[in-house]
Amino acid sequence: MVSLPLIKVTLNEVLITKKNDITIKEISKLSGTSKSTVSRVLSGTGYVSTEKRQAIEKVIQETNYRPNMIARSLQSKQTKTLAIILPDVSNPYFIGLIEEIERVSEGYGYTLILINTMSTGADKVKASDDPEIKALHTVQEKQVDGAIIIGGEIDHVKVSSQYLKTLNQLNKHIPIVIIGQKIADCDVIFVQRHINTGMRLIVQHILSLGYRKIGFLGGKPGVQVTEQRLAEFKRLADMYTNYSDNNVLLNDYYLKDGYQGIEQLLDQSDLDAVVAINDRVALGAIRRLHELGKIVPNDIAIGSADQFPDSDYYIPSITTIDQHNNSLGKIAVEQLIRSFNSQPLLTVQSDLPDLVIRESCGENK
Amino acid sequence: MVSLPLIKVTLNEVLITKKNDITIKEISKLSGTSKSTVSRVLSGTGYVSTEKRQAIEKVIQETNYRPNMIARSLQSKQTKTLAIILPDVSNPYFIGLIEEIERVSEGYGYTLILINTMSTGADKVKASDDPEIKALHTVQEKQVDGAIIIGGEIDHVKVSSQYLKTLNQLNKHIPIVIIGQKIADCDVIFVQRHINTGMRLIVQHILSLGYRKIGFLGGKPGVQVTEQRLAEFKRLADMYTNYSDNNVLLNDYYLKDGYQGIEQLLDQSDLDAVVAINDRVALGAIRRLHELGKIVPNDIAIGSADQFPDSDYYIPSITTIDQHNNSLGKIAVEQLIRSFNSQPLLTVQSDLPDLVIRESCGENK
DNA sequence: AAAAAATGTGGTACCGTTCCCACATTAAAG
DNA sequence: CTTTAATGTGGGAACGGTACCACATTTTTT
C-alpha cells in the first residue's frame, strides 16, 4: 500500500546558529562596564549609577539578552525546576493534577519537568533499567529543587525494596512529595486523600436507594488505592448486604477493564448495583451493558468512586464521588516550597469528598 | 462551615541536607586519582588503566554518585532537554501528543519541560506578561536544546507581531518545531496535518447516508484549524447541499460548546446532520439533544472531524475521523533531533486520516 | 576640615563538569 | 638498544554566571 504524503514538513534552509547566545561578558563590553556591574543590574542588588544602569539596560534590550539559567544554577545551586513523576499522563486523574501542579509551580517561578514512567519501553532486566528508578536518577542528575511523585511503584501495597532505597537516598538531598497513601520506612512528605470517606458516601447512597446486591468493579490488585477502597467496600457490604467475594472483580483502571469486567462480574454473581473504581471503568461497564441490552440504571445501577472530567455529559451521566483531586496538586507544590524555605510543613485542611448524584444510579429503586 | 481535616500531610522532622551532592572531585580524592581520570571513566573515552577504573567505579557505586547535569550542560552547551509549549494540557488532543513526545524524547535521552500557557492567570498588560511570550523566554533561559510548540497564538489566523518577532528571534538560537499549520514569515520547522482530507471524509460519509441539511458546530473562530475545516465544509456543502451561513455556529472546542451550541444552531437552521469540530463538542451536543428528547442518530446525525480517546465508548459511539495525531509527536521530536545533528529535514510520509464509522451518524437515513 | 559613611566599580575566585595539553611510562618497531 | 607509537595520568583553562572584596569617589556627619 502506497501511503501518500500527508504530513508536510517545511524544509527550511535557515542555518541555526547553535547556542551562540550573548553572554554577560559581551553585555559588559558593549556597554563599557564590567561583568560585575551588569550582574548587579540584572539582580537589582548593590549600587549602580543611573547612568550605567541605563546604558546596560539599553544593550540588554537591543541584544535580546536573557541570563543563562544553567550558569546561574551552577553557582546558586538551585535550578528553579520541579520534577513530576507519574506512570501515565493520559490518565484523567493525573491530568488534572499535572495542570494544577504546573499552574501553582509557575506562580512560584518554577518550571516543570515531566517524567512519564510508563512511557519507557525498556524491559525490567537490571534495576537501573526500571523506568521508575531511572526517573529518580534523572531527578538527581538534573538537580531539580524538588520532586512530586504520583502513583506507580510507591502506590503499591508492597513497594520494591530497591526502589524504596533509591527514593530514601534521593530524599536526603532533595525534598520529595508523594501524592498517595503513606508507606512505612519512607521519610518523604506525603499528601494523601481520605479514600474511605468517598467509598462510604457512594455505597451509602446506593444502599439508600434500596439496592442490596452490590458489586465492586475495577482497580489493579496490589495497588493501595484499590485495596483500601475495596476494604472499605467490604466492610460496608458485610454490614448491610449479603456480601460474597464473588461480588468483586479487580483488573485495572481503564475503559476496557470496565467493558470486559462487567460481563465477567455479572456472570459470577447476581447484582443490581455495581461500584466502579472510577468513572472510566464505569463508562466501560455502562457501554458493555448497553450492548448487552441492559439499561443503566433501570436494569442495574452503576456508581463510581472517583470523578473524572466529562462524566456529567455521558448518557447516562455518572453518579460519582468528587475527591477534589486537583487541590492535592496545589498542596504538594506548597509543601515543597515550604520545605525549600525550611518552613515547617503544615497539616492541611481541605473539603471532604462530595457525593455527586447524577443519573447512573437512578432514583429510588 | 467548618472543614474537617481530610488531607493529611506527615510532618517529617528529617533535616534535608540541601544539595550537598558529592562531586567528581571527591570521587577522585576517595579513589586516589584525579578529576580528569574520573571524567574519563564516566564518559568512557580516553585511556584508563583497569586498576584505576575499578577503584573509581567502586567509589561511584558506594557514594551513589551521579554527574551533575547542570555543570555538564554549562560546559557542553547542551542540556539534553526539550520544551513543549501548549495552551491546555487537559485537552485530549494535546494529551496524546504529550505522551508521544515524552516517549520518543526519552528514547533519545532527552528530558521534557512542560509549559502550559493557559495556566497563567496573568493579565495581558505588558507584552512580557503574555504567557506565550514568557514561555519562549523560559525556553531561552533554560537553554533547552529544542522546543515544540502546539496550538495557542501560532495557531491563530492572525498571529500577534510581537509574538512572531520573539519566536523568530529565538529560532535563531534553538531549533523550534511547531505542530500546526504553516504561517508566513516564520522560519521554524512545521509539522502539519492535512486538515481538509479529514473534513472531506466525514462530510462525504454523511452525504452518502443521504443527509442533505448539514450543519457545522464548534471551534474557535480565528483559529487556523477551525477556519480551514470550515472552509472545506463550506466548499463541499455548497457543492452538494443547500448551504447557508445559518448552518454554521462557531464558539470553542469544549464540551460546553457542543452542549450550548447545538441548541442555538438548531434554532437558526433546520438540520438533519451536524459535523462537530471534535468528539468533545460532539459529545456535548449529543448530551444536550438527549435532554431535549432527541435521539442521535435517529432524529439527527452527529459526526465529528477529530477523534479523541474514549469516544468509542459513548452512547451512541461517535462516527469521527482519526487524524493519527499522535504520530505528529514522534515526527516533531525526530525533526528536532535531525536538526541537532545538522541532518536535512525530511518531508515525512504518513497514513491519511481515516474515517471511523460508528453509531452517531447511523446507517442509511 | 577631617573623619566616617554611603555610593559606585572592577577584579577574581568559585560552582562541577569537560577538554586540551604536557608529561610519564610501557610496548612495539627499527 | 634506540626510536616511535601506544597507553596512562594529572594540571589547568573554560563554560556563564554570582559573590565577595578591595579600592575609588562622593556625600554626610562631627
PDB file of C-alpha atoms in Angstrom, chain A residues 166-287:
ATOM      1  CA  THR A 166      16.823   4.794  45.942  1.00  0.00           C
ATOM      2  CA  LEU A 167      13.935   7.013  46.951  1.00  0.00           C
ATOM      3  CA  ASN A 168      15.138   7.448  50.530  1.00  0.00           C
ATOM      4  CA  GLN A 169      18.671   8.082  49.333  1.00  0.00           C
ATOM      5  CA  LEU A 170      17.488  10.796  46.962  1.00  0.00           C
ATOM      6  CA  ASN A 171      15.307  12.349  49.622  1.00  0.00           C
ATOM      7  CA  LYS A 172      18.396  13.125  51.649  1.00  0.00           C
ATOM      8  CA  HIS A 173      19.415  15.603  49.010  1.00  0.00           C
ATOM      9  CA  ILE A 174      16.225  16.973  47.546  1.00  0.00           C
ATOM     10  CA  PRO A 175      12.733  17.275  49.026  1.00  0.00           C
ATOM     11  CA  ILE A 176      10.206  14.836  47.655  1.00  0.00           C
ATOM     12  CA  VAL A 177       6.441  14.915  47.924  1.00  0.00           C
ATOM     13  CA  ILE A 178       4.368  11.858  47.232  1.00  0.00           C
ATOM     14  CA  ILE A 179       0.715  12.262  46.383  1.00  0.00           C
ATOM     15  CA  GLY A 180      -0.596   8.989  47.686  1.00  0.00           C
ATOM     16  CA  GLN A 181      -1.035   6.856  50.739  1.00  0.00           C
ATOM     17  CA  LYS A 182       1.674   6.851  53.392  1.00  0.00           C
ATOM     18  CA  ILE A 183       4.036   3.912  53.410  1.00  0.00           C
ATOM     19  CA  ALA A 184       6.382   2.661  56.089  1.00  0.00           C
ATOM     20  CA  ASP A 185      10.130   3.347  56.140  1.00  0.00           C
ATOM     21  CA  CYS A 186       9.832   6.347  53.897  1.00  0.00           C
ATOM     22  CA  ASP A 187      10.551   9.829  55.130  1.00  0.00           C
ATOM     23  CA  VAL A 188       9.319  11.825  52.192  1.00  0.00           C
ATOM     24  CA  ILE A 189       6.410  14.224  52.521  1.00  0.00           C
ATOM     25  CA  PHE A 190       3.060  12.572  51.914  1.00  0.00           C
ATOM     26  CA  VAL A 191      -0.100  14.244  50.702  1.00  0.00           C
ATOM     27  CA  GLN A 192      -2.918  11.786  50.949  1.00  0.00           C
ATOM     28  CA  ARG A 193      -6.634  11.586  50.386  1.00  0.00           C
ATOM     29  CA  HIS A 194      -9.213  10.097  52.675  1.00  0.00           C
ATOM     30  CA  ILE A 195     -10.041   7.166  50.447  1.00  0.00           C
ATOM     31  CA  ASN A 196     -12.571   5.649  52.812  1.00  0.00           C
ATOM     32  CA  THR A 197     -14.867   8.615  53.062  1.00  0.00           C
ATOM     33  CA  GLY A 198     -15.578   8.678  49.353  1.00  0.00           C
ATOM     34  CA  MET A 199     -16.256   4.981  49.176  1.00  0.00           C
ATOM     35  CA  ARG A 200     -18.556   5.224  52.154  1.00  0.00           C
ATOM     36  CA  LEU A 201     -20.530   8.030  50.523  1.00  0.00           C
ATOM     37  CA  ILE A 202     -21.189   6.182  47.293  1.00  0.00           C
ATOM     38  CA  VAL A 203     -22.025   2.884  48.968  1.00  0.00           C
ATOM     39  CA  GLN A 204     -24.368   4.572  51.398  1.00  0.00           C
ATOM     40  CA  HIS A 205     -26.054   6.373  48.545  1.00  0.00           C
ATOM     41  CA  ILE A 206     -26.595   3.141  46.668  1.00  0.00           C
ATOM     42  CA  LEU A 207     -27.889   1.467  49.828  1.00  0.00           C
ATOM     43  CA  SER A 208     -30.238   4.362  50.463  1.00  0.00           C
ATOM     44  CA  LEU A 209     -31.758   3.857  47.048  1.00  0.00           C
ATOM     45  CA  GLY A 210     -32.706   0.339  48.061  1.00  0.00           C
ATOM     46  CA  TYR A 211     -30.072  -1.756  46.308  1.00  0.00           C
ATOM     47  CA  ARG A 212     -28.817  -4.732  48.307  1.00  0.00           C
ATOM     48  CA  LYS A 213     -26.947  -6.859  45.752  1.00  0.00           C
ATOM     49  CA  ILE A 214     -23.915  -4.650  45.259  1.00  0.00           C
ATOM     50  CA  GLY A 215     -20.702  -5.459  43.436  1.00  0.00           C
ATOM     51  CA  PHE A 216     -17.284  -3.844  43.118  1.00  0.00           C
ATOM     52  CA  LEU A 217     -15.539  -3.435  39.785  1.00  0.00           C
ATOM     53  CA  GLY A 218     -12.082  -2.428  38.649  1.00  0.00           C
ATOM     54  CA  GLY A 219      -8.786  -1.281  40.058  1.00  0.00           C
ATOM     55  CA  LYS A 220      -5.478  -3.040  39.931  1.00  0.00           C
ATOM     56  CA  PRO A 221      -4.976  -5.550  42.710  1.00  0.00           C
ATOM     57  CA  GLY A 222      -1.989  -4.855  44.938  1.00  0.00           C
ATOM     58  CA  VAL A 223      -2.323  -1.125  44.483  1.00  0.00           C
ATOM     59  CA  GLN A 224      -3.055   0.814  47.638  1.00  0.00           C
ATOM     60  CA  VAL A 225      -5.995   2.841  46.366  1.00  0.00           C
ATOM     61  CA  THR A 226      -7.673  -0.291  45.077  1.00  0.00           C
ATOM     62  CA  GLU A 227      -7.100  -2.299  48.216  1.00  0.00           C
ATOM     63  CA  GLN A 228      -8.189   0.479  50.543  1.00  0.00           C
ATOM     64  CA  ARG A 229     -11.335   1.206  48.613  1.00  0.00           C
ATOM     65  CA  LEU A 230     -12.084  -2.470  48.422  1.00  0.00           C
ATOM     66  CA  ALA A 231     -11.550  -2.926  52.156  1.00  0.00           C
ATOM     67  CA  GLU A 232     -13.980  -0.132  52.925  1.00  0.00           C
ATOM     68  CA  PHE A 233     -16.448  -1.550  50.426  1.00  0.00           C
ATOM     69  CA  LYS A 234     -16.223  -4.968  52.056  1.00  0.00           C
ATOM     70  CA  ARG A 235     -16.704  -3.515  55.494  1.00  0.00           C
ATOM     71  CA  LEU A 236     -19.891  -1.753  54.460  1.00  0.00           C
ATOM     72  CA  ALA A 237     -21.169  -4.565  52.275  1.00  0.00           C
ATOM     73  CA  ASP A 238     -20.617  -7.040  55.065  1.00  0.00           C
ATOM     74  CA  MET A 239     -22.614  -4.853  57.384  1.00  0.00           C
ATOM     75  CA  TYR A 240     -25.592  -4.106  55.201  1.00  0.00           C
ATOM     76  CA  THR A 241     -25.791  -6.748  52.489  1.00  0.00           C
ATOM     77  CA  ASN A 242     -25.201 -10.364  51.796  1.00  0.00           C
ATOM     78  CA  TYR A 243     -21.574  -9.959  50.789  1.00  0.00           C
ATOM     79  CA  SER A 244     -19.590 -12.565  48.888  1.00  0.00           C
ATOM     80  CA  ASP A 245     -16.157 -12.434  47.274  1.00  0.00           C
ATOM     81  CA  ASN A 246     -17.894 -13.223  44.025  1.00  0.00           C
ATOM     82  CA  ASN A 247     -19.249  -9.695  44.113  1.00  0.00           C
ATOM     83  CA  VAL A 248     -15.785  -8.321  43.446  1.00  0.00           C
ATOM     84  CA  LEU A 249     -13.733  -8.183  40.285  1.00  0.00           C
ATOM     85  CA  LEU A 250     -10.392  -6.407  40.157  1.00  0.00           C
ATOM     86  CA  ASN A 251      -8.481  -5.875  36.927  1.00  0.00           C
ATOM     87  CA  ASP A 252      -7.316  -2.336  36.150  1.00  0.00           C
ATOM     88  CA  TYR A 253      -8.325   1.309  35.851  1.00  0.00           C
ATOM     89  CA  TYR A 254      -9.158   1.627  32.194  1.00  0.00           C
ATOM     90  CA  LEU A 255     -12.212   1.714  29.983  1.00  0.00           C
ATOM     91  CA  LYS A 256     -11.598  -1.760  28.660  1.00  0.00           C
ATOM     92  CA  ASP A 257     -11.464  -3.068  32.210  1.00  0.00           C
ATOM     93  CA  GLY A 258     -14.964  -1.856  32.884  1.00  0.00           C
ATOM     94  CA  TYR A 259     -16.071  -3.062  29.492  1.00  0.00           C
ATOM     95  CA  GLN A 260     -14.714  -6.588  29.883  1.00  0.00           C
ATOM     96  CA  GLY A 261     -15.045  -6.798  33.629  1.00  0.00           C
ATOM     97  CA  ILE A 262     -18.747  -6.091  33.982  1.00  0.00           C
ATOM     98  CA  GLU A 263     -19.709  -9.120  31.952  1.00  0.00           C
ATOM     99  CA  GLN A 264     -17.485 -11.424  33.985  1.00  0.00           C
ATOM    100  CA  LEU A 265     -18.663  -9.899  37.229  1.00  0.00           C
ATOM    101  CA  LEU A 266     -22.329 -10.437  36.362  1.00  0.00           C
ATOM    102  CA  ASP A 267     -21.547 -13.981  35.317  1.00  0.00           C
ATOM    103  CA  GLN A 268     -20.142 -14.836  38.711  1.00  0.00           C
ATOM    104  CA  SER A 269     -22.746 -13.019  40.766  1.00  0.00           C
ATOM    105  CA  ASP A 270     -26.318 -11.752  40.618  1.00  0.00           C
ATOM    106  CA  LEU A 271     -26.138  -7.977  41.173  1.00  0.00           C
ATOM    107  CA  ASP A 272     -28.436  -4.994  40.964  1.00  0.00           C
ATOM    108  CA  ALA A 273     -25.765  -2.352  41.548  1.00  0.00           C
ATOM    109  CA  VAL A 274     -22.029  -2.007  40.952  1.00  0.00           C
ATOM    110  CA  VAL A 275     -19.498   0.458  42.319  1.00  0.00           C
ATOM    111  CA  ALA A 276     -16.739   1.088  39.801  1.00  0.00           C
ATOM    112  CA  ILE A 277     -13.325   2.245  40.941  1.00  0.00           C
ATOM    113  CA  ASN A 278     -13.586   5.331  38.750  1.00  0.00           C
ATOM    114  CA  ASP A 279     -15.687   6.958  36.046  1.00  0.00           C
ATOM    115  CA  ARG A 280     -13.677   5.460  33.238  1.00  0.00           C
ATOM    116  CA  VAL A 281     -14.327   1.929  34.397  1.00  0.00           C
ATOM    117  CA  ALA A 282     -17.939   2.912  34.966  1.00  0.00           C
ATOM    118  CA  LEU A 283     -18.251   4.177  31.400  1.00  0.00           C
ATOM    119  CA  GLY A 284     -16.736   0.978  30.047  1.00  0.00           C
ATOM    120  CA  ALA A 285     -19.221  -1.052  32.037  1.00  0.00           C
ATOM    121  CA  ILE A 286     -22.186   1.065  31.004  1.00  0.00           C
ATOM    122  CA  ARG A 287     -21.224   0.761  27.364  1.00  0.00           C
TER     123      ARG A 287
END
